[in-house]
């Protein structure tokens, strides 16, 4: 047996409180715990280790003691020097099951040969583990990974009567499966969180990848996905039904949901009932309107919210229709009375047509007296027309000459532009000549005895001089051409002057003829005076006759027919009780309001425009049936006279 290292006295440890490994019989073994314990085989084995003075002998006997071997938990016992003194059968079996995995990190590991070896041989960092074990006074829980396996242990110190550590009981547990499951659970929680985030952001097609998990966690993932899909499908069914409602299909079916989801069916049916109720009210309203029943009462109190607003709007429209139809019906009755008055007026106006007829006879006699003057005016007009024709020809000839003169002037203008261009070239040549002369002087100064460069410059100067001469010649030619064109313009201007002289002579003749026409017009004016006097009489009677007798007679008949139709149309409406109208408010032409008069005038204007051909036909003859020839047209609209 290895000698112990001196250690300081330690206080008896307190009663342990269990560990993550679960209920452990070793937790109930504590020297400082005086409470009586049942005498079990395990307790006897521990007491043997604690109370026997011969340490080596007890370690030897420990291996043959059945009290610890019958335990299902893997147990290992080490002495204070960290020498493994005992491993129960459950411990051997656990280590043998993971022997190959442990050898990945500890190649020398053999489960059945660990007894007698220092526990430091099985740690990558022995110093760390030894510090923990040397200072242990209470149960210590630990967990580490070796060879890919996750092992958990619970180290419980056994103290002697002096409070020193006599041995350390270590309970082992292979937590590999639990550790892996915890990782998968964490991953599952993360995936569920991702799914929740995606759905919150609108991506409802995101689900937990169940194929990434094994066994029961896959079942959990699939169950979660199924639950979410069912909720989504439920919402889609609800939205599909509501969408049908939006398209007007209030009979759209929806699945009967079970359990606590039955409230969905109740809600959908409430919506369906509300839609049907408001549409039924609208339908009742429209059917009543079509039947002319404006006296119906709408069930406004049976609706709330926006539905109430719809029914209120219908009620407002219905009330407005009642007022409008009632008012229009009264107006139609008043219009009927007015039309009757107009009919009577048209009969009175018919008598005035006799006066108009006699006036037209007077106009006819005056027209015969002015006939001779009209013929004289016509003859003079023929002569004037002939002379004016000659004048037009002369004017055309003058215009042609003027055009030629304009063309000549344009030629002069073009020549002037060419001259300007040539002069510009001459200016450029002069400028270049100056530069070349300057260069020649510079070259001559530099060359000294060698005048080759000067010769080149001199040649350029000669060339520029030639161009200047050519430009000068062209300028001279253009100037001569311009002079010729100017002479042509002068000649043409003279011819134009002669043409205009002839025009002036013809105009004098026209003036003479016009004087004759003027004399004839004076005679005609006297006849026109008589015509105007007769027209004055005709105007008074014709205004009354044409607008009131003929047109009003036909318009009155049509208006009577229209008002009768309107009266029958209004009678089909069943109205709500309205406030009684003031008695005795009959309508006549004298007490009509300006607005009513304006409406009647507009109605008459429309009727007259539609009946204008008839009125025109009537105005082409006299009341006595004698046709008259058309002599003149009155500009004031009294037709032919």
Coordinates of C-alpha atoms in Angstrom, one line a residue:
X1 CA 0.0 0.0 0.0
X2 CA 1.3 3.4 -0.9
X3 CA 2.0 5.7 2.0
X4 CA -0.4 8.5 2.6
X5 CA 0.5 12.1 2.3
X6 CA 0.0 14.1 5.5
X7 CA -3.2 16.1 5.4
X8 CA -4.7 18.6 7.6
X9 CA -7.6 17.5 9.8
X10 CA -10.9 18.1 8.1
X11 CA -14.4 18.6 9.4
X12 CA -16.9 15.8 9.0
X13 CA -18.9 16.5 5.8
X14 CA -22.5 17.4 5.9
X15 CA -25.3 15.3 4.7
X16 CA -25.2 15.3 0.9
X17 CA -28.2 16.4 -1.0
X18 CA -28.2 14.2 -4.1
X19 CA -26.8 15.0 -7.5
X20 CA -27.7 15.1 -11.1
X21 CA -27.2 11.3 -11.3
X22 CA -30.4 10.8 -9.3
X23 CA -31.0 8.8 -6.1
X24 CA -27.7 7.3 -4.9
X25 CA -27.4 4.9 -1.9
X26 CA -24.0 6.4 -1.3
X27 CA -25.6 9.8 -0.5
X28 CA -27.0 8.2 2.6
X29 CA -23.6 7.2 4.0
X30 CA -22.0 10.0 6.0
X31 CA -20.0 9.6 9.2
X32 CA -21.4 12.7 10.6
X33 CA -25.0 11.6 10.1
X34 CA -26.0 9.8 13.4
X35 CA -29.5 8.9 12.2
X36 CA -30.0 5.1 12.2
X37 CA -29.8 3.4 8.8
X38 CA -31.1 0.1 7.7
X39 CA -28.5 -2.6 7.8
X40 CA -28.0 -3.3 4.1
X41 CA -25.3 -5.2 2.4
X42 CA -23.9 -2.0 0.9
X43 CA -23.9 -0.3 4.2
X44 CA -22.0 -3.2 5.8
X45 CA -19.4 -3.1 3.0
X46 CA -18.9 0.6 3.6
X47 CA -18.7 0.2 7.3
X48 CA -16.1 -2.5 6.8
X49 CA -14.0 -0.1 4.8
X50 CA -14.5 2.7 7.4
X51 CA -14.0 0.8 10.7
X52 CA -11.3 -1.7 9.8
X53 CA -7.8 -0.7 10.9
X54 CA -6.0 -3.0 8.5
X55 CA -6.3 -1.0 5.3
X56 CA -4.6 -3.4 3.0
X57 CA -6.6 -6.3 4.2
X58 CA -9.9 -4.4 3.7
X59 CA -8.9 -3.4 0.2
X60 CA -8.3 -7.1 -0.5
X61 CA -11.5 -8.2 1.0
X62 CA -13.4 -5.4 -0.9
X63 CA -13.1 -7.2 -4.2
X64 CA -14.9 -10.3 -2.8
X65 CA -17.6 -8.4 -1.0
X66 CA -21.0 -8.9 -2.7
X67 CA -22.6 -5.8 -1.1
X68 CA -21.2 -3.5 -3.8
X69 CA -21.2 -5.9 -6.7
X70 CA -25.0 -6.3 -6.5
X71 CA -25.5 -2.6 -7.1
X72 CA -26.7 -1.7 -10.6
X73 CA -24.8 1.6 -10.5
X74 CA -21.2 1.6 -11.6
X75 CA -19.1 2.1 -8.5
X76 CA -15.3 2.8 -8.1
X77 CA -13.4 3.3 -4.9
X78 CA -10.1 5.1 -4.6
X79 CA -7.8 5.7 -1.6
X80 CA -6.6 9.1 -0.5
X81 CA -3.6 8.8 -2.9
X82 CA -6.0 8.4 -5.8
X83 CA -5.1 4.7 -6.3
X84 CA -8.1 2.8 -7.6
X85 CA -8.9 0.1 -5.1
X86 CA -12.2 -1.3 -6.2
X87 CA -14.6 -1.4 -9.2
X88 CA -17.9 -3.2 -8.9
X89 CA -19.2 -5.5 -11.6
X90 CA -21.6 -2.8 -12.9
X91 CA -18.6 -0.5 -13.3
X92 CA -16.6 -3.1 -15.3
X93 CA -19.5 -3.7 -17.6
X94 CA -19.9 0.0 -18.3
X95 CA -16.2 0.5 -19.1
X96 CA -16.2 -2.7 -21.2
X97 CA -19.1 -1.4 -23.2
X98 CA -17.3 1.8 -24.1
X99 CA -13.7 0.4 -24.0
X100 CA -13.1 0.9 -27.7
X101 CA -14.3 4.5 -27.5
X102 CA -12.1 5.3 -24.4
X103 CA -9.0 3.8 -26.2
X104 CA -9.3 6.5 -28.8
X105 CA -8.0 8.9 -26.2
X106 CA -6.4 6.4 -23.7
X107 CA -4.9 3.5 -25.7
X108 CA -3.7 1.7 -22.6
X109 CA -7.1 1.5 -21.0
X110 CA -8.2 -2.0 -20.0
X111 CA -11.3 -2.2 -17.8
X112 CA -10.4 -5.3 -15.8
X113 CA -6.9 -3.8 -15.0
X114 CA -7.8 -0.4 -13.7
X115 CA -7.6 -1.6 -10.0
X116 CA -4.3 -0.6 -8.5
X117 CA -3.7 2.2 -11.1
X118 CA -3.6 5.8 -10.2
X119 CA -6.6 7.7 -11.3
X120 CA -4.2 10.3 -12.8
X121 CA -3.5 7.8 -15.6
X122 CA -7.0 8.4 -16.9
X123 CA -7.0 12.2 -17.1
X124 CA -5.5 14.5 -19.7
X125 CA -4.9 17.1 -16.9
X126 CA -4.1 15.2 -13.7
X127 CA -3.1 18.2 -11.8
X128 CA -6.6 19.7 -12.1
X129 CA -8.3 16.5 -11.0
X130 CA -5.9 16.0 -8.1
X131 CA -6.6 19.6 -6.8
X132 CA -10.3 18.8 -6.8
X133 CA -9.9 15.4 -5.0
X134 CA -7.4 16.6 -2.4
X135 CA -9.7 19.4 -1.3
X136 CA -12.9 17.4 -1.5
X137 CA -15.0 17.5 1.7
X138 CA -18.5 17.1 0.1
X139 CA -19.8 15.1 -2.8
X140 CA -18.5 16.5 -6.1
X141 CA -20.4 16.2 -9.4
X142 CA -18.4 16.2 -12.6
X143 CA -18.8 15.5 -16.3
X144 CA -16.2 15.0 -19.1
X145 CA -15.9 13.6 -22.6
X146 CA -13.5 10.8 -23.5
X147 CA -13.4 9.0 -26.8
X148 CA -16.6 10.7 -27.9
X149 CA -18.4 9.4 -24.8
X150 CA -19.9 11.7 -22.3
X151 CA -19.3 10.4 -18.7
X152 CA -20.7 11.8 -15.5
X153 CA -19.5 11.0 -12.0
X154 CA -20.3 11.7 -8.4
X155 CA -17.3 11.6 -6.1
X156 CA -18.2 11.2 -2.4
X157 CA -15.4 11.4 0.3
X158 CA -15.6 8.9 3.2
X159 CA -14.1 10.4 6.3
X160 CA -12.7 8.5 9.3
X161 CA -13.3 9.4 12.9
X162 CA -10.7 12.1 12.9
X163 CA -12.3 13.8 9.8
X164 CA -9.7 12.7 7.3
X165 CA -10.5 11.3 3.9
X166 CA -10.2 7.6 4.2
X167 CA -11.5 6.8 0.7
X168 CA -13.4 8.2 -2.2
X169 CA -16.5 6.5 -3.6
X170 CA -17.1 7.4 -7.3
X171 CA -20.4 6.6 -9.0
X172 CA -20.3 6.6 -12.8
X173 CA -22.9 7.2 -15.4
X174 CA -22.7 7.1 -19.2
X175 CA -24.5 10.3 -20.2
X176 CA -23.6 10.1 -23.9
X177 CA -27.2 9.4 -25.0
X178 CA -28.6 11.9 -22.7
X179 CA -26.1 14.5 -23.8
X180 CA -26.8 13.9 -27.4
X181 CA -30.5 14.1 -26.7
X182 CA -30.0 17.4 -24.9
X183 CA -28.2 18.7 -28.0
X184 CA -31.0 17.6 -30.2
X185 CA -33.6 19.1 -27.8
X186 CA -31.7 22.4 -28.0
X187 CA -31.5 22.1 -31.8
X188 CA -35.3 21.3 -31.8
X189 CA -36.0 24.4 -29.7
X190 CA -33.9 26.5 -32.0
X191 CA -35.7 25.2 -35.1
X192 CA -39.0 25.8 -33.5
X193 CA -37.9 29.4 -32.7
X194 CA -36.8 29.9 -36.3
X195 CA -40.1 28.6 -37.5
X196 CA -41.9 31.0 -35.2
X197 CA -39.8 33.9 -36.4
X198 CA -40.3 33.0 -40.0
X199 CA -44.1 32.7 -39.6
X200 CA -44.2 36.0 -37.7
X201 CA -42.4 37.5 -40.7
X202 CA -44.9 36.1 -43.2
X203 CA -43.1 33.0 -44.4
X204 CA -45.7 30.4 -43.3
X205 CA -44.1 27.7 -45.5
X206 CA -41.2 27.3 -43.1
X207 CA -41.3 24.2 -40.9
X208 CA -39.0 22.3 -38.5
X209 CA -36.8 19.9 -40.5
X210 CA -38.0 16.7 -38.7
X211 CA -35.6 14.5 -40.8
X212 CA -32.7 16.1 -38.8
X213 CA -33.8 14.4 -35.6
X214 CA -34.0 10.8 -34.4
X215 CA -36.6 8.7 -32.6
X216 CA -38.9 10.5 -30.3
X217 CA -37.6 14.0 -31.1
X218 CA -38.5 13.4 -34.7
X219 CA -42.0 12.5 -33.5
X220 CA -42.1 15.7 -31.6
X221 CA -40.9 17.7 -34.6
X222 CA -43.4 16.1 -36.9
X223 CA -46.1 16.7 -34.3
X224 CA -45.2 20.3 -34.1
X225 CA -45.2 20.7 -37.9
X226 CA -48.5 18.9 -38.0
X227 CA -50.0 21.2 -35.4
X228 CA -48.8 24.3 -37.2
X229 CA -50.0 23.0 -40.6
X230 CA -53.4 22.3 -39.1
X231 CA -53.6 25.8 -37.8
X232 CA -52.5 27.2 -41.2
X233 CA -55.0 25.0 -43.0
X234 CA -57.7 26.1 -40.6
X235 CA -56.9 29.7 -41.4
X236 CA -56.9 29.0 -45.1
X237 CA -60.3 27.4 -44.8
X238 CA -61.6 30.4 -42.9
X239 CA -60.1 32.8 -45.5
X240 CA -61.5 30.8 -48.4
X241 CA -65.0 30.9 -46.9
X242 CA -64.7 34.7 -46.2
X243 CA -63.3 35.2 -49.8
X244 CA -66.5 33.5 -51.1
X245 CA -68.5 35.9 -48.9
X246 CA -66.6 38.8 -50.6
X247 CA -67.6 37.5 -54.0
X248 CA -71.2 37.3 -52.9
X249 CA -71.5 33.6 -52.2
X250 CA -73.0 33.6 -48.8
X251 CA -73.8 29.8 -49.1
X252 CA -70.1 28.9 -49.1
X253 CA -69.6 25.9 -46.8
X254 CA -67.0 25.6 -44.1
X255 CA -65.8 22.5 -42.2
X256 CA -67.3 21.8 -38.8
X257 CA -64.3 22.2 -36.5
X258 CA -64.2 20.1 -33.4
X259 CA -63.3 20.8 -29.8
X260 CA -62.5 24.3 -28.7
X261 CA -62.3 25.4 -32.4
X262 CA -66.0 25.3 -32.7
X263 CA -66.1 29.0 -32.0
X264 CA -64.8 29.4 -35.6
X265 CA -68.0 27.9 -37.0
X266 CA -70.0 30.2 -34.7
X267 CA -68.1 33.3 -35.9
X268 CA -68.4 32.3 -39.6
X269 CA -72.1 31.7 -39.2
X270 CA -72.5 35.1 -37.5
X271 CA -70.8 36.8 -40.4
X272 CA -72.9 34.8 -42.9
X273 CA -76.1 35.8 -41.0
X274 CA -75.0 39.5 -40.9
X275 CA -74.3 39.5 -44.7
X276 CA -77.5 37.8 -45.5
X277 CA -79.5 40.2 -43.3
X278 CA -78.1 43.4 -44.8
X279 CA -78.4 42.1 -48.4
X280 CA -82.0 41.0 -47.7
X281 CA -82.7 44.5 -46.5
X282 CA -81.1 46.0 -49.6
X283 CA -83.1 43.6 -51.8
X284 CA -86.3 44.5 -50.0
X285 CA -85.4 48.2 -50.6
X286 CA -84.7 47.7 -54.3
X287 CA -87.9 45.6 -54.9
X288 CA -90.0 48.3 -53.2
X289 CA -88.4 51.0 -55.4
X290 CA -89.0 48.9 -58.5
X291 CA -92.7 48.6 -57.5
X292 CA -92.9 52.3 -56.8
X293 CA -93.5 51.7 -53.0
X294 CA -91.6 54.6 -51.3
X295 CA -93.6 54.2 -48.1
X296 CA -91.6 51.2 -46.7
X297 CA -89.8 51.5 -43.4
X298 CA -86.3 50.2 -43.1
X299 CA -85.1 48.3 -40.1
X300 CA -82.3 50.6 -39.1
X301 CA -82.3 49.5 -35.4
X302 CA -81.6 45.9 -36.5
X303 CA -78.1 46.8 -37.7
X304 CA -74.9 48.1 -36.0
X305 CA -71.6 49.6 -37.2
X306 CA -71.0 50.0 -40.9
X307 CA -74.1 48.0 -41.6
X308 CA -76.1 50.7 -39.8
X309 CA -74.4 53.3 -41.9
X310 CA -75.5 51.5 -45.1
X311 CA -79.1 51.2 -44.0
X312 CA -79.0 54.9 -42.8
X313 CA -77.8 55.9 -46.2
X314 CA -80.6 53.9 -47.8
X315 CA -83.1 55.6 -45.4
X316 CA -81.7 59.0 -46.4
X317 CA -82.0 58.2 -50.1
X318 CA -85.6 56.9 -49.5
X319 CA -86.6 60.1 -47.7
X320 CA -85.1 62.2 -50.4
X321 CA -86.9 60.2 -53.1
X322 CA -90.2 60.8 -51.2
X323 CA -89.6 64.5 -51.0
X324 CA -88.5 64.7 -54.6
X325 CA -91.4 62.6 -56.0
X326 CA -93.9 64.4 -53.9
X327 CA -92.6 67.8 -55.0
X328 CA -92.4 66.7 -58.6
X329 CA -95.9 65.4 -58.6
X330 CA -97.2 68.8 -57.3
X331 CA -95.1 70.6 -59.9
X332 CA -96.6 68.4 -62.7
X333 CA -100.1 69.3 -61.5
X334 CA -99.2 73.0 -61.5
X335 CA -97.6 72.6 -65.0
X336 CA -100.8 71.0 -66.3
X337 CA -102.7 74.1 -65.1
X338 CA -100.1 76.4 -66.8
X339 CA -100.3 74.4 -70.0
X340 CA -104.1 75.0 -70.1
X341 CA -103.5 78.7 -69.7
X342 CA -101.0 78.6 -72.5
X343 CA -103.5 76.8 -74.7
X344 CA -106.0 79.6 -74.1
X345 CA -103.4 82.2 -74.9
X346 CA -102.6 80.5 -78.2
X347 CA -106.3 80.7 -79.2
X348 CA -106.1 84.4 -78.5
X349 CA -103.0 84.8 -80.5
X350 CA -104.6 83.1 -83.5
X351 CA -106.8 86.2 -83.9
X352 CA -103.7 88.4 -84.3
X353 CA -102.7 86.4 -87.4
X354 CA -105.5 88.2 -89.3
X355 CA -103.8 91.6 -88.6
X356 CA -100.5 90.1 -89.7
X357 CA -102.1 89.0 -93.0
X358 CA -103.4 92.5 -93.8
X359 CA -100.0 94.0 -93.1
X360 CA -98.4 91.5 -95.4
X361 CA -100.8 92.7 -98.2
X362 CA -99.6 96.2 -97.8
X363 CA -96.0 95.1 -97.9
X364 CA -96.8 93.3 -101.1
X365 CA -98.1 96.4 -102.9
X366 CA -95.0 98.4 -101.8
X367 CA -92.8 95.7 -103.2
X368 CA -94.4 96.1 -106.6
X369 CA -93.5 99.8 -106.7
X370 CA -89.9 99.1 -106.0
X371 CA -89.6 96.4 -108.6
X372 CA -88.5 98.9 -111.4
X373 CA -85.8 100.4 -109.3
X374 CA -84.5 96.9 -108.5
X375 CA -84.2 96.2 -112.3
X376 CA -82.3 99.4 -112.9
X377 CA -79.9 98.6 -110.1
X378 CA -79.4 95.2 -111.6
X379 CA -78.4 96.7 -115.0
X380 CA -76.0 99.0 -113.4
X381 CA -74.6 96.2 -111.4
X382 CA -73.9 94.2 -114.6
X383 CA -71.8 97.1 -116.1
X384 CA -70.0 97.5 -112.8
X385 CA -69.2 93.8 -112.8
X386 CA -67.7 94.0 -116.3
X387 CA -65.5 97.0 -115.5
X388 CA -64.4 95.4 -112.2
X389 CA -63.3 92.3 -114.2
X390 CA -61.1 94.5 -116.4
X391 CA -59.7 96.1 -113.3
X392 CA -58.9 92.7 -111.9
X393 CA -56.9 91.8 -115.0
X394 CA -54.9 95.0 -114.9
X395 CA -54.3 94.4 -111.2
X396 CA -53.0 90.9 -111.9
X397 CA -50.7 92.2 -114.6
X398 CA -49.4 94.8 -112.1
X399 CA -48.8 92.1 -109.6
X400 CA -46.8 90.1 -112.1
X401 CA -44.5 93.0 -112.8
X402 CA -44.1 93.6 -109.2
X403 CA -43.1 90.0 -108.7
X404 CA -40.4 90.3 -111.4
X405 CA -39.1 93.3 -109.7
X406 CA -38.9 91.5 -106.4
X407 CA -37.0 88.7 -108.1
X408 CA -34.5 91.1 -109.5
X409 CA -34.1 92.6 -106.1
X410 CA -33.5 89.2 -104.7
X411 CA -30.7 88.6 -107.2
X412 CA -29.1 91.9 -106.2
X413 CA -29.3 90.7 -102.6
X414 CA -27.6 87.4 -103.4
X415 CA -24.9 89.1 -105.3
X416 CA -24.2 91.3 -102.4
X417 CA -23.8 88.3 -100.2
X418 CA -21.3 86.8 -102.6
X419 CA -19.4 90.1 -102.6
X420 CA -19.3 90.0 -98.9
X421 CA -17.8 86.5 -99.0
X422 CA -15.1 87.4 -101.5
X423 CA -14.2 90.5 -99.5
X424 CA -13.8 88.3 -96.5
X425 CA -11.4 86.0 -98.4
X426 CA -9.4 89.0 -99.5
X427 CA -9.2 90.1 -95.8
X428 CA -7.9 86.6 -94.9
X429 CA -5.4 86.7 -97.7
X430 CA -4.2 90.0 -96.5
X431 CA -3.8 88.7 -93.0
X432 CA -1.9 85.7 -94.1
X433 CA 0.3 87.8 -96.4
X434 CA 1.3 89.9 -93.4
X435 CA 2.1 86.8 -91.4
X436 CA 4.2 85.4 -94.2
X437 CA 6.0 88.6 -94.7
X438 CA 6.8 88.6 -91.0
X439 CA 8.0 85.0 -91.2
X440 CA 10.1 85.9 -94.2
X441 CA 11.8 88.7 -92.3
X442 CA 12.5 86.3 -89.4
X443 CA 13.9 83.6 -91.7
X444 CA 16.0 86.1 -93.5
X445 CA 17.4 87.3 -90.2
X446 CA 18.2 83.8 -89.1
X447 CA 19.6 82.5 -92.4
X448 CA 22.2 85.0 -92.9
X449 CA 23.9 83.7 -96.1
X450 CA 21.5 80.9 -96.5
X451 CA 18.2 82.1 -97.9
X452 CA 16.5 78.9 -98.6
X453 CA 13.8 79.4 -96.0
X454 CA 13.2 82.9 -97.2
X455 CA 12.6 81.6 -100.7
X456 CA 9.8 79.3 -99.4
X457 CA 8.2 82.2 -97.6
X458 CA 8.4 84.4 -100.7
X459 CA 6.7 81.7 -102.7
X460 CA 3.7 81.6 -100.3
X461 CA 3.5 85.4 -100.4
X462 CA 3.2 85.2 -104.2
X463 CA 0.5 82.6 -104.0
X464 CA -1.5 84.7 -101.6
X465 CA -1.1 87.7 -103.9
X466 CA -2.6 85.6 -106.7
X467 CA -5.6 84.6 -104.7
X468 CA -6.1 88.3 -103.8
X469 CA -6.1 89.2 -107.5
X470 CA -8.6 86.5 -108.3
X471 CA -10.9 87.6 -105.6
X472 CA -10.7 91.2 -106.8
X473 CA -11.7 90.1 -110.3
X474 CA -14.7 88.2 -109.0
X475 CA -15.7 91.1 -106.9
X476 CA -15.6 93.4 -110.0
X477 CA -17.8 90.9 -112.0
X478 CA -20.3 90.7 -109.2
X479 CA -20.5 94.4 -108.9
X480 CA -21.2 94.7 -112.7
X481 CA -23.9 92.0 -112.4
X482 CA -25.5 93.8 -109.5
X483 CA -25.6 97.0 -111.6
X484 CA -27.4 95.2 -114.4
X485 CA -29.9 93.8 -112.0
X486 CA -30.5 97.2 -110.6
X487 CA -31.2 98.6 -114.1
X488 CA -33.7 95.7 -114.7
X489 CA -35.4 96.6 -111.4
X490 CA -35.8 100.2 -112.5
X491 CA -37.3 99.1 -115.8
X492 CA -39.7 96.8 -114.3
X493 CA -40.8 99.4 -111.8
X494 CA -41.6 101.7 -114.6
X495 CA -43.8 99.1 -116.3
X496 CA -45.6 98.6 -113.0
X497 CA -46.2 102.3 -112.7
X498 CA -47.9 102.3 -116.2
X499 CA -50.1 99.3 -115.2
X500 CA -51.3 101.1 -112.1
X501 CA -52.1 104.2 -114.2
X502 CA -54.4 102.1 -116.4
X503 CA -55.9 100.7 -113.2
X504 CA -56.6 104.2 -112.0
X505 CA -58.4 105.1 -115.3
X506 CA -60.7 102.0 -115.0
X507 CA -61.4 102.9 -111.4
X508 CA -62.7 106.3 -112.5
X509 CA -65.1 104.6 -114.9
X510 CA -66.3 102.3 -112.1
X511 CA -66.9 105.4 -109.9
X512 CA -69.1 106.9 -112.6
X513 CA -71.2 103.7 -112.8
X514 CA -71.4 103.5 -109.0
X515 CA -72.8 107.0 -109.1
X516 CA -75.6 105.9 -111.3
X517 CA -76.3 103.0 -109.0
X518 CA -76.4 105.4 -106.2
X519 CA -79.2 107.4 -107.9
X520 CA -81.2 104.3 -108.5
X521 CA -80.6 103.3 -104.9
X522 CA -82.2 106.5 -103.7
X523 CA -85.4 105.7 -105.5
X524 CA -85.2 102.2 -104.1
X525 CA -84.8 103.6 -100.6
X526 CA -88.1 105.4 -100.9
X527 CA -89.8 102.1 -101.6
X528 CA -87.9 100.5 -98.8
X529 CA -89.3 103.1 -96.5
X530 CA -92.8 102.1 -97.3
X531 CA -91.8 98.4 -96.8
X532 CA -90.3 99.2 -93.4
X533 CA -93.6 100.8 -92.3
X534 CA -95.5 97.7 -93.3
X535 CA -92.8 95.5 -91.7
X536 CA -93.4 97.3 -88.5
X537 CA -97.0 96.3 -88.5
X538 CA -96.0 92.8 -89.6
X539 CA -93.5 92.5 -86.8
X540 CA -96.0 93.2 -84.1
X541 CA -98.4 90.6 -85.3
X542 CA -95.8 88.1 -86.5
X543 CA -94.0 88.0 -83.2
X544 CA -97.2 87.1 -81.5
X545 CA -98.5 84.9 -84.2
X546 CA -95.4 82.8 -85.1
X547 CA -94.2 82.3 -81.5
X548 CA -97.5 81.9 -79.7
X549 CA -100.1 80.9 -82.2
X550 CA -98.5 78.3 -84.4
X551 CA -95.7 77.0 -82.2
X552 CA -97.4 77.2 -78.9
X553 CA -100.4 75.5 -80.3
X554 CA -98.4 72.4 -81.2
X555 CA -96.2 72.7 -78.1
X556 CA -99.3 72.9 -75.9
X557 CA -100.7 69.7 -77.2
X558 CA -97.4 67.9 -76.8
X559 CA -97.0 69.3 -73.3
X560 CA -100.5 68.2 -72.3
X561 CA -99.6 64.7 -73.5
X562 CA -96.3 64.7 -71.6
X563 CA -97.8 66.0 -68.4
X564 CA -100.5 63.3 -68.6
X565 CA -97.8 60.7 -68.9
X566 CA -95.8 62.2 -66.1
X567 CA -98.9 62.3 -63.9
X568 CA -99.6 58.6 -64.5
X569 CA -95.9 57.8 -63.8
X570 CA -96.1 59.6 -60.5
X571 CA -99.4 58.0 -59.5
X572 CA -97.7 54.6 -59.4
X573 CA -95.5 55.8 -56.5
X574 CA -96.8 55.1 -53.0
X575 CA -95.4 57.8 -50.8
X576 CA -95.0 58.3 -47.1
X577 CA -97.4 60.7 -45.4
X578 CA -96.1 64.3 -46.1
X579 CA -97.0 67.6 -44.6
X580 CA -100.1 69.0 -46.3
X581 CA -99.5 71.7 -48.9
X582 CA -101.0 75.1 -48.4
X583 CA -104.5 75.3 -49.9
X584 CA -105.2 77.4 -52.9
X585 CA -101.7 77.5 -54.3
X586 CA -102.7 77.2 -57.9
X587 CA -100.2 78.3 -60.5
X588 CA -101.0 80.9 -63.1
X589 CA -98.9 83.0 -65.4
X590 CA -99.0 86.0 -63.2
X591 CA -97.7 84.5 -59.9
X592 CA -95.1 82.1 -61.3
X593 CA -91.7 82.3 -59.8
X594 CA -88.7 83.4 -62.0
X595 CA -87.3 79.9 -61.6
X596 CA -90.5 78.3 -62.9
X597 CA -90.7 80.8 -65.8
X598 CA -87.1 79.9 -66.7
X599 CA -88.0 76.2 -66.7
X600 CA -91.0 76.8 -68.9
X601 CA -89.0 78.9 -71.3
X602 CA -86.4 76.2 -71.6
X603 CA -89.1 73.6 -72.2
X604 CA -90.7 75.8 -74.9
X605 CA -87.4 76.5 -76.6
X606 CA -86.8 72.7 -76.8
X607 CA -90.2 72.2 -78.3
X608 CA -89.8 75.0 -80.7
X609 CA -86.5 73.8 -82.0
X610 CA -88.0 70.4 -82.6
X611 CA -91.0 71.9 -84.4
X612 CA -89.1 74.6 -86.3
X613 CA -89.7 73.0 -89.8
X614 CA -93.5 73.1 -89.2
X615 CA -93.4 76.7 -88.2
X616 CA -91.3 77.7 -91.2
X617 CA -93.7 76.0 -93.5
X618 CA -96.6 78.0 -92.0
X619 CA -94.8 81.3 -92.4
X620 CA -94.2 80.8 -96.1
X621 CA -97.8 81.8 -96.9
X622 CA -100.5 84.2 -96.0
X623 CA -103.6 83.6 -93.9
X624 CA -105.8 84.1 -97.0
X625 CA -104.0 81.4 -98.9
X626 CA -102.6 83.7 -101.6
X627 CA -99.0 82.8 -102.4
X628 CA -96.5 85.7 -102.7
X629 CA -93.2 85.8 -104.5
X630 CA -90.0 86.1 -102.5
X631 CA -88.8 89.7 -102.8
X632 CA -86.4 90.2 -99.9
X633 CA -85.4 88.5 -96.6
X634 CA -85.9 90.3 -93.4
X635 CA -82.8 90.0 -91.2
X636 CA -84.9 90.1 -88.0
X637 CA -86.3 86.6 -88.6
X638 CA -89.8 87.3 -90.0
X639 CA -89.3 85.0 -92.9
X640 CA -90.0 86.0 -96.5
X641 CA -92.3 89.0 -97.3

